[in-house]
PDB file of C-alpha atoms in Angstrom:
ATOM      1  CA  ALA I 193     -13.647  11.946 -11.010  1.00 78.00           C
ATOM      2  CA  GLN I 194     -11.603  12.957  -7.988  1.00 85.00           C
ATOM      3  CA  ARG I 195      -7.852  13.107  -8.476  1.00 91.00           C
ATOM      4  CA  VAL I 196      -4.907  14.497  -6.538  1.00 95.00           C
ATOM      5  CA  THR I 197      -1.549  15.093  -8.194  1.00 96.00           C
ATOM      6  CA  GLN I 198       1.726  15.718  -6.419  1.00 97.00           C
ATOM      7  CA  PRO I 199       4.304  16.185  -9.165  1.00 96.00           C
ATOM      8  CA  GLU I 200       7.422  15.942  -7.016  1.00 96.00           C
ATOM      9  CA  LYS I 201       8.498  12.656  -5.441  1.00 95.00           C
ATOM     10  CA  LEU I 202      11.392  14.266  -3.605  1.00 97.00           C
ATOM     11  CA  LEU I 203      12.187  17.769  -2.481  1.00 97.00           C
ATOM     12  CA  SER I 204      15.537  18.482  -0.877  1.00 97.00           C
ATOM     13  CA  VAL I 205      16.405  21.774   0.782  1.00 97.00           C
ATOM     14  CA  PHE I 206      18.824  23.124   3.351  1.00 97.00           C
ATOM     15  CA  LYS I 207      17.721  24.225   6.785  1.00 97.00           C
ATOM     16  CA  GLY I 208      16.344  27.759   6.697  1.00 97.00           C
ATOM     17  CA  ALA I 209      15.376  27.628   3.038  1.00 98.00           C
ATOM     18  CA  PRO I 210      11.771  28.158   1.914  1.00 97.00           C
ATOM     19  CA  VAL I 211       9.719  25.105   1.025  1.00 97.00           C
ATOM     20  CA  GLU I 212       6.792  24.662  -1.348  1.00 97.00           C
ATOM     21  CA  LEU I 213       5.225  21.247  -1.862  1.00 98.00           C
ATOM     22  CA  LYS I 214       2.891  21.246  -4.831  1.00 97.00           C
ATOM     23  CA  CYS I 215      -0.575  19.741  -4.996  1.00 97.00           C
ATOM     24  CA  ASN I 216      -3.111  19.962  -7.793  1.00 97.00           C
ATOM     25  CA  TYR I 217      -6.541  18.438  -7.745  1.00 95.00           C
ATOM     26  CA  SER I 218      -9.395  17.551 -10.020  1.00 93.00           C
ATOM     27  CA  TYR I 219     -12.936  17.644  -8.679  1.00 89.00           C
ATOM     28  CA  SER I 220     -16.158  18.968 -10.120  1.00 84.00           C
ATOM     29  CA  GLY I 221     -17.679  20.164  -6.862  1.00 82.00           C
ATOM     30  CA  SER I 222     -16.373  22.097  -3.883  1.00 82.00           C
ATOM     31  CA  PRO I 223     -13.556  20.028  -2.433  1.00 84.00           C
ATOM     32  CA  GLU I 224     -12.180  19.833   1.045  1.00 89.00           C
ATOM     33  CA  LEU I 225      -8.386  19.705   0.910  1.00 92.00           C
ATOM     34  CA  PHE I 226      -5.966  18.420   3.497  1.00 94.00           C
ATOM     35  CA  TRP I 227      -2.269  17.897   4.005  1.00 96.00           C
ATOM     36  CA  TYR I 228      -1.220  14.761   5.879  1.00 96.00           C
ATOM     37  CA  VAL I 229       2.300  14.037   7.097  1.00 96.00           C
ATOM     38  CA  GLN I 230       4.125  10.853   7.984  1.00 95.00           C
ATOM     39  CA  TYR I 231       7.279  11.165  10.035  1.00 95.00           C
ATOM     40  CA  SER I 232       9.705   8.253  10.150  1.00 92.00           C
ATOM     41  CA  ARG I 233       8.205   5.262  11.981  1.00 90.00           C
ATOM     42  CA  GLN I 234       5.012   7.140  12.825  1.00 93.00           C
ATOM     43  CA  ARG I 235       1.427   6.983  11.681  1.00 94.00           C
ATOM     44  CA  LEU I 236       0.024   9.105   8.926  1.00 95.00           C
ATOM     45  CA  GLN I 237      -1.490  12.165  10.592  1.00 94.00           C
ATOM     46  CA  LEU I 238      -3.284  15.340   9.672  1.00 93.00           C
ATOM     47  CA  LEU I 239      -1.096  18.416   9.301  1.00 95.00           C
ATOM     48  CA  LEU I 240      -3.673  20.961   8.220  1.00 92.00           C
ATOM     49  CA  ARG I 241      -6.958  21.417   6.384  1.00 89.00           C
ATOM     50  CA  HIS I 242      -7.932  24.271   4.133  1.00 85.00           C
ATOM     51  CA  ILE I 243     -11.141  25.202   5.926  1.00 79.00           C
ATOM     52  CA  SER I 244      -9.326  26.036   9.143  1.00 78.00           C
ATOM     53  CA  ARG I 245      -6.943  28.424   7.400  1.00 77.00           C
ATOM     54  CA  GLU I 246      -4.397  28.055  10.185  1.00 82.00           C
ATOM     55  CA  SER I 247      -0.638  27.682  10.332  1.00 84.00           C
ATOM     56  CA  ILE I 248       0.603  24.423  11.793  1.00 87.00           C
ATOM     57  CA  LYS I 249       4.308  24.019  12.620  1.00 92.00           C
ATOM     58  CA  GLY I 250       4.912  27.056  10.408  1.00 92.00           C
ATOM     59  CA  PHE I 251       3.212  25.479   7.397  1.00 95.00           C
ATOM     60  CA  THR I 252       0.373  27.130   5.505  1.00 94.00           C
ATOM     61  CA  ALA I 253      -1.634  26.129   2.464  1.00 94.00           C
ATOM     62  CA  ASP I 254      -4.025  28.191   0.402  1.00 88.00           C
ATOM     63  CA  LEU I 255      -6.728  26.744  -1.768  1.00 90.00           C
ATOM     64  CA  ASN I 256      -6.631  28.278  -5.242  1.00 91.00           C
ATOM     65  CA  LYS I 257      -9.789  27.203  -7.023  1.00 89.00           C
ATOM     66  CA  GLY I 258      -8.809  28.938 -10.247  1.00 91.00           C
ATOM     67  CA  GLU I 259      -5.607  26.926 -10.512  1.00 92.00           C
ATOM     68  CA  THR I 260      -7.083  23.907  -8.679  1.00 93.00           C
ATOM     69  CA  SER I 261      -4.070  23.905  -6.396  1.00 95.00           C
ATOM     70  CA  PHE I 262      -3.398  23.538  -2.684  1.00 95.00           C
ATOM     71  CA  HIS I 263       0.344  24.005  -2.309  1.00 97.00           C
ATOM     72  CA  LEU I 264       1.989  23.633   1.106  1.00 96.00           C
ATOM     73  CA  LYS I 265       4.462  26.307   2.100  1.00 96.00           C
ATOM     74  CA  LYS I 266       6.890  27.096   4.871  1.00 97.00           C
ATOM     75  CA  PRO I 267       9.217  30.096   4.816  1.00 97.00           C
ATOM     76  CA  PHE I 268      12.077  28.510   6.774  1.00 97.00           C
ATOM     77  CA  ALA I 269      12.469  24.732   6.736  1.00 97.00           C
ATOM     78  CA  GLN I 270      13.696  22.882   9.818  1.00 97.00           C
ATOM     79  CA  GLU I 271      15.412  19.499   9.976  1.00 97.00           C
ATOM     80  CA  GLU I 272      12.451  18.068  11.880  1.00 97.00           C
ATOM     81  CA  ASP I 273      10.236  18.817   8.888  1.00 97.00           C
ATOM     82  CA  SER I 274      11.827  15.911   7.032  1.00 98.00           C
ATOM     83  CA  ALA I 275       8.948  13.505   6.311  1.00 97.00           C
ATOM     84  CA  MET I 276       6.517  12.260   3.668  1.00 97.00           C
ATOM     85  CA  TYR I 277       3.769  14.726   2.850  1.00 98.00           C
ATOM     86  CA  TYR I 278       0.486  13.709   1.253  1.00 97.00           C
ATOM     87  CA  CYS I 279      -2.143  15.983  -0.186  1.00 97.00           C
ATOM     88  CA  ALA I 280      -5.687  14.648   0.202  1.00 95.00           C
ATOM     89  CA  LEU I 281      -9.096  15.531  -1.151  1.00 93.00           C
ATOM     90  CA  SER I 282     -12.456  14.800   0.365  1.00 88.00           C
ATOM     91  CA  GLY I 283     -15.350  14.927  -2.044  1.00 77.00           C
ATOM     92  CA  THR I 284     -18.918  14.094  -1.233  1.00 70.00           C
ATOM     93  CA  ASP I 285     -18.242  10.474  -0.399  1.00 73.00           C
ATOM     94  CA  LYS I 286     -14.590   9.527  -0.186  1.00 84.00           C
ATOM     95  CA  LEU I 287     -11.131  10.622   0.912  1.00 89.00           C
ATOM     96  CA  ILE I 288      -8.329  10.137  -1.609  1.00 91.00           C
ATOM     97  CA  PHE I 289      -4.615  10.842  -1.462  1.00 94.00           C
ATOM     98  CA  GLY I 290      -1.868  11.925  -3.794  1.00 96.00           C
ATOM     99  CA  THR I 291       1.299   9.916  -4.299  1.00 95.00           C
ATOM    100  CA  GLY I 292       3.230  11.951  -1.771  1.00 97.00           C
ATOM    101  CA  THR I 293       6.366  14.093  -1.689  1.00 97.00           C
ATOM    102  CA  ARG I 294       9.351  13.256   0.454  1.00 97.00           C
ATOM    103  CA  LEU I 295      10.825  16.383   2.008  1.00 98.00           C
ATOM    104  CA  GLN I 296      14.462  16.171   3.045  1.00 98.00           C
ATOM    105  CA  VAL I 297      15.877  19.074   5.030  1.00 98.00           C
ATOM    106  CA  PHE I 298      19.655  19.048   5.301  1.00 97.00           C
ATOM    107  CA  PRO I 299      21.525  20.783   8.138  1.00 95.00           C
TER     108      PRO I 299
ATOM    109  CA  GLU M 164      -5.574   9.237  23.680  1.00 76.00           C
ATOM    110  CA  ALA M 165      -7.806   7.049  21.495  1.00 88.00           C
ATOM    111  CA  GLU M 166      -6.120   5.396  18.538  1.00 94.00           C
ATOM    112  CA  VAL M 167      -7.079   3.199  15.616  1.00 97.00           C
ATOM    113  CA  ALA M 168      -5.872  -0.324  16.327  1.00 97.00           C
ATOM    114  CA  GLN M 169      -4.803  -2.773  13.626  1.00 98.00           C
ATOM    115  CA  SER M 170      -3.586  -6.328  13.804  1.00 97.00           C
ATOM    116  CA  PRO M 171      -1.412  -8.011  12.954  1.00 97.00           C
ATOM    117  CA  ARG M 172       1.419  -5.509  12.434  1.00 97.00           C
ATOM    118  CA  TYR M 173       3.212  -7.867  10.060  1.00 97.00           C
ATOM    119  CA  LYS M 174       2.022 -10.848   8.051  1.00 97.00           C
ATOM    120  CA  ILE M 175       3.922 -13.170   5.772  1.00 97.00           C
ATOM    121  CA  THR M 176       1.838 -15.562   3.744  1.00 97.00           C
ATOM    122  CA  GLU M 177       2.331 -17.860   0.819  1.00 97.00           C
ATOM    123  CA  LYS M 178       0.808 -17.216  -2.556  1.00 96.00           C
ATOM    124  CA  SER M 179      -2.729 -18.638  -2.852  1.00 96.00           C
ATOM    125  CA  GLN M 180      -3.309 -18.668   0.888  1.00 97.00           C
ATOM    126  CA  ALA M 181      -5.996 -16.667   2.656  1.00 97.00           C
ATOM    127  CA  VAL M 182      -5.125 -13.714   4.876  1.00 97.00           C
ATOM    128  CA  ALA M 183      -7.198 -11.404   7.066  1.00 97.00           C
ATOM    129  CA  PHE M 184      -6.579  -8.051   8.695  1.00 97.00           C
ATOM    130  CA  TRP M 185      -8.482  -6.524  11.573  1.00 97.00           C
ATOM    131  CA  CYS M 186      -9.179  -2.895  12.432  1.00 97.00           C
ATOM    132  CA  ASP M 187     -10.762  -1.324  15.498  1.00 97.00           C
ATOM    133  CA  PRO M 188     -11.592   2.343  14.839  1.00 96.00           C
ATOM    134  CA  ILE M 189     -11.830   5.116  17.381  1.00 95.00           C
ATOM    135  CA  SER M 190     -15.042   4.823  19.366  1.00 93.00           C
ATOM    136  CA  GLY M 191     -17.849   6.862  17.873  1.00 91.00           C
ATOM    137  CA  HIS M 192     -16.309   7.149  14.428  1.00 93.00           C
ATOM    138  CA  ALA M 193     -18.934   6.264  11.842  1.00 91.00           C
ATOM    139  CA  THR M 194     -16.626   6.296   8.831  1.00 92.00           C
ATOM    140  CA  LEU M 195     -13.993   3.613   8.360  1.00 94.00           C
ATOM    141  CA  TYR M 196     -11.526   3.362   5.494  1.00 95.00           C
ATOM    142  CA  TRP M 197      -9.212   0.636   4.231  1.00 97.00           C
ATOM    143  CA  TYR M 198      -6.283   1.792   2.140  1.00 97.00           C
ATOM    144  CA  ARG M 199      -3.495  -0.100   0.392  1.00 97.00           C
ATOM    145  CA  GLN M 200      -0.116   1.556   0.156  1.00 95.00           C
ATOM    146  CA  ILE M 201       2.479   0.087  -2.140  1.00 93.00           C
ATOM    147  CA  LEU M 202       6.050   1.107  -1.374  1.00 87.00           C
ATOM    148  CA  GLY M 203       6.783   4.544  -2.810  1.00 83.00           C
ATOM    149  CA  GLN M 204       3.161   5.354  -3.554  1.00 88.00           C
ATOM    150  CA  GLY M 205       0.316   7.116  -1.789  1.00 92.00           C
ATOM    151  CA  PRO M 206      -2.534   5.374   0.021  1.00 95.00           C
ATOM    152  CA  GLU M 207      -5.079   3.915  -2.407  1.00 95.00           C
ATOM    153  CA  LEU M 208      -8.634   3.695  -1.114  1.00 94.00           C
ATOM    154  CA  LEU M 209      -9.940   0.126  -1.236  1.00 96.00           C
ATOM    155  CA  VAL M 210     -13.197   0.408   0.647  1.00 95.00           C
ATOM    156  CA  GLN M 211     -15.049   2.952   2.738  1.00 93.00           C
ATOM    157  CA  PHE M 212     -17.791   2.245   5.265  1.00 93.00           C
ATOM    158  CA  GLN M 213     -20.367   4.524   6.760  1.00 91.00           C
ATOM    159  CA  ASP M 214     -21.452   2.616   9.855  1.00 92.00           C
ATOM    160  CA  GLU M 215     -21.981  -0.944   8.534  1.00 93.00           C
ATOM    161  CA  SER M 216     -22.695   0.080   4.938  1.00 92.00           C
ATOM    162  CA  VAL M 217     -20.172   0.189   2.115  1.00 93.00           C
ATOM    163  CA  VAL M 218     -20.214   3.633   0.503  1.00 90.00           C
ATOM    164  CA  ASP M 219     -17.348   3.035  -1.919  1.00 90.00           C
ATOM    165  CA  ASP M 220     -15.553  -0.112  -2.987  1.00 93.00           C
ATOM    166  CA  SER M 221     -14.866   0.825  -6.577  1.00 91.00           C
ATOM    167  CA  GLN M 222     -11.140   0.043  -6.268  1.00 92.00           C
ATOM    168  CA  LEU M 223     -11.542  -3.186  -4.321  1.00 95.00           C
ATOM    169  CA  PRO M 224     -10.555  -6.268  -6.375  1.00 94.00           C
ATOM    170  CA  LYS M 225     -13.741  -8.093  -5.549  1.00 93.00           C
ATOM    171  CA  ASP M 226     -12.680 -11.409  -7.033  1.00 95.00           C
ATOM    172  CA  ARG M 227     -10.224 -11.864  -4.184  1.00 97.00           C
ATOM    173  CA  PHE M 228     -10.807  -9.105  -1.620  1.00 97.00           C
ATOM    174  CA  SER M 229     -13.695  -8.747   0.778  1.00 97.00           C
ATOM    175  CA  ALA M 230     -14.407  -6.384   3.647  1.00 97.00           C
ATOM    176  CA  GLU M 231     -17.026  -6.297   6.319  1.00 96.00           C
ATOM    177  CA  ARG M 232     -18.048  -4.162   9.254  1.00 95.00           C
ATOM    178  CA  LEU M 233     -20.911  -6.172  10.632  1.00 84.00           C
ATOM    179  CA  LYS M 234     -21.886  -4.148  13.695  1.00 87.00           C
ATOM    180  CA  GLY M 235     -20.632  -0.845  12.412  1.00 85.00           C
ATOM    181  CA  VAL M 236     -17.651  -0.930  14.735  1.00 92.00           C
ATOM    182  CA  ASP M 237     -14.601  -3.049  13.944  1.00 95.00           C
ATOM    183  CA  SER M 238     -13.809  -4.285  10.472  1.00 97.00           C
ATOM    184  CA  THR M 239     -12.062  -7.155   8.717  1.00 97.00           C
ATOM    185  CA  LEU M 240     -10.374  -7.096   5.311  1.00 98.00           C
ATOM    186  CA  LYS M 241      -9.754 -10.473   3.711  1.00 98.00           C
ATOM    187  CA  ILE M 242      -7.731 -11.598   0.727  1.00 97.00           C
ATOM    188  CA  GLN M 243      -8.287 -15.024  -0.763  1.00 97.00           C
ATOM    189  CA  PRO M 244      -6.222 -16.171  -2.535  1.00 97.00           C
ATOM    190  CA  ALA M 245      -3.261 -13.892  -1.945  1.00 97.00           C
ATOM    191  CA  GLU M 246      -1.053 -13.014  -4.899  1.00 97.00           C
ATOM    192  CA  LEU M 247       2.513 -11.728  -5.005  1.00 96.00           C
ATOM    193  CA  GLY M 248       1.278  -8.309  -6.108  1.00 95.00           C
ATOM    194  CA  ASP M 249      -0.750  -7.934  -2.920  1.00 97.00           C
ATOM    195  CA  SER M 250       2.413  -7.287  -0.930  1.00 97.00           C
ATOM    196  CA  ALA M 251       1.877  -3.829   0.540  1.00 97.00           C
ATOM    197  CA  MET M 252       0.989  -1.893   3.673  1.00 97.00           C
ATOM    198  CA  TYR M 253      -2.707  -2.063   4.498  1.00 98.00           C
ATOM    199  CA  LEU M 254      -3.901   0.980   6.410  1.00 97.00           C
ATOM    200  CA  CYS M 255      -7.115   1.438   8.315  1.00 97.00           C
ATOM    201  CA  ALA M 256      -8.431   4.874   9.203  1.00 96.00           C
ATOM    202  CA  SER M 257     -11.537   6.259  10.827  1.00 94.00           C
ATOM    203  CA  SER M 258     -13.259   9.605  11.090  1.00 91.00           C
ATOM    204  CA  PHE M 259     -16.288  11.000  12.831  1.00 87.00           C
ATOM    205  CA  MET M 260     -17.834  11.617   9.440  1.00 72.00           C
ATOM    206  CA  VAL M 261     -16.603  11.954   5.860  1.00 62.00           C
ATOM    207  CA  GLU M 262     -16.658  15.655   5.224  1.00 66.00           C
ATOM    208  CA  ASN M 263     -14.293  18.156   6.771  1.00 60.00           C
ATOM    209  CA  THR M 264     -13.135  15.921   9.580  1.00 77.00           C
ATOM    210  CA  GLU M 265      -9.775  14.450  10.305  1.00 86.00           C
ATOM    211  CA  ALA M 266      -9.083  10.843   9.423  1.00 91.00           C
ATOM    212  CA  PHE M 267      -7.100   9.004  12.093  1.00 94.00           C
ATOM    213  CA  PHE M 268      -4.837   6.217  10.886  1.00 96.00           C
ATOM    214  CA  GLY M 269      -3.705   2.987  12.402  1.00 97.00           C
ATOM    215  CA  GLN M 270      -0.118   1.804  12.207  1.00 96.00           C
ATOM    216  CA  GLY M 271      -0.957  -0.527   9.379  1.00 96.00           C
ATOM    217  CA  THR M 272      -0.394  -4.176   8.557  1.00 97.00           C
ATOM    218  CA  ARG M 273       2.566  -4.927   6.348  1.00 97.00           C
ATOM    219  CA  LEU M 274       1.759  -7.908   4.148  1.00 98.00           C
ATOM    220  CA  THR M 275       4.420  -9.891   2.355  1.00 97.00           C
ATOM    221  CA  VAL M 276       3.280 -12.589  -0.052  1.00 97.00           C
ATOM    222  CA  VAL M 277       5.962 -15.153  -0.901  1.00 97.00           C
TER     223      VAL M 277
END
């Protein structure tokens, strides 16, 4: 069965501090992993996907198949990064989401 | 820029009444998803369409929920009868296909059952 786990409901940091939002998954095949973000009063939107291996808004995420993880990282958090972040997994036939982590970046 | 459209934005209904939500995906997107998001939780997949066919509805409470996408374009999600526990945000999303492509979300319909 497909499953996505985000262990932290809330992560609070000060501006300029490093950020790591954790995501672990369970899937028997080769998954496609994504990070989606929802800023206040905006739609849920794609932040990045593992196959593109790119940095978006300073965020990166590396798929670790051995640890079945896809943690989201940013070396220096900004106040505008405050939002809900959802890890998502696409298997062969459906797209499922984790429970989300709220990132709060204080000035 | 093309967007997924949902209506209504807000709906208040009484327990045991019927309620329906509508979604118009981005043109050309074959895959359409309906998610339910309870406050403080992540989106839970209710039903997924590939064109007009249901490819997954394993989490859809079929005794009261139904979904259709008759012409493979827009879609309707219905609840009859509504229960207090159905109060949630209902999100529609679409993608060009399932694998490796971005899902675009609508703004959602917030349902309150009283």
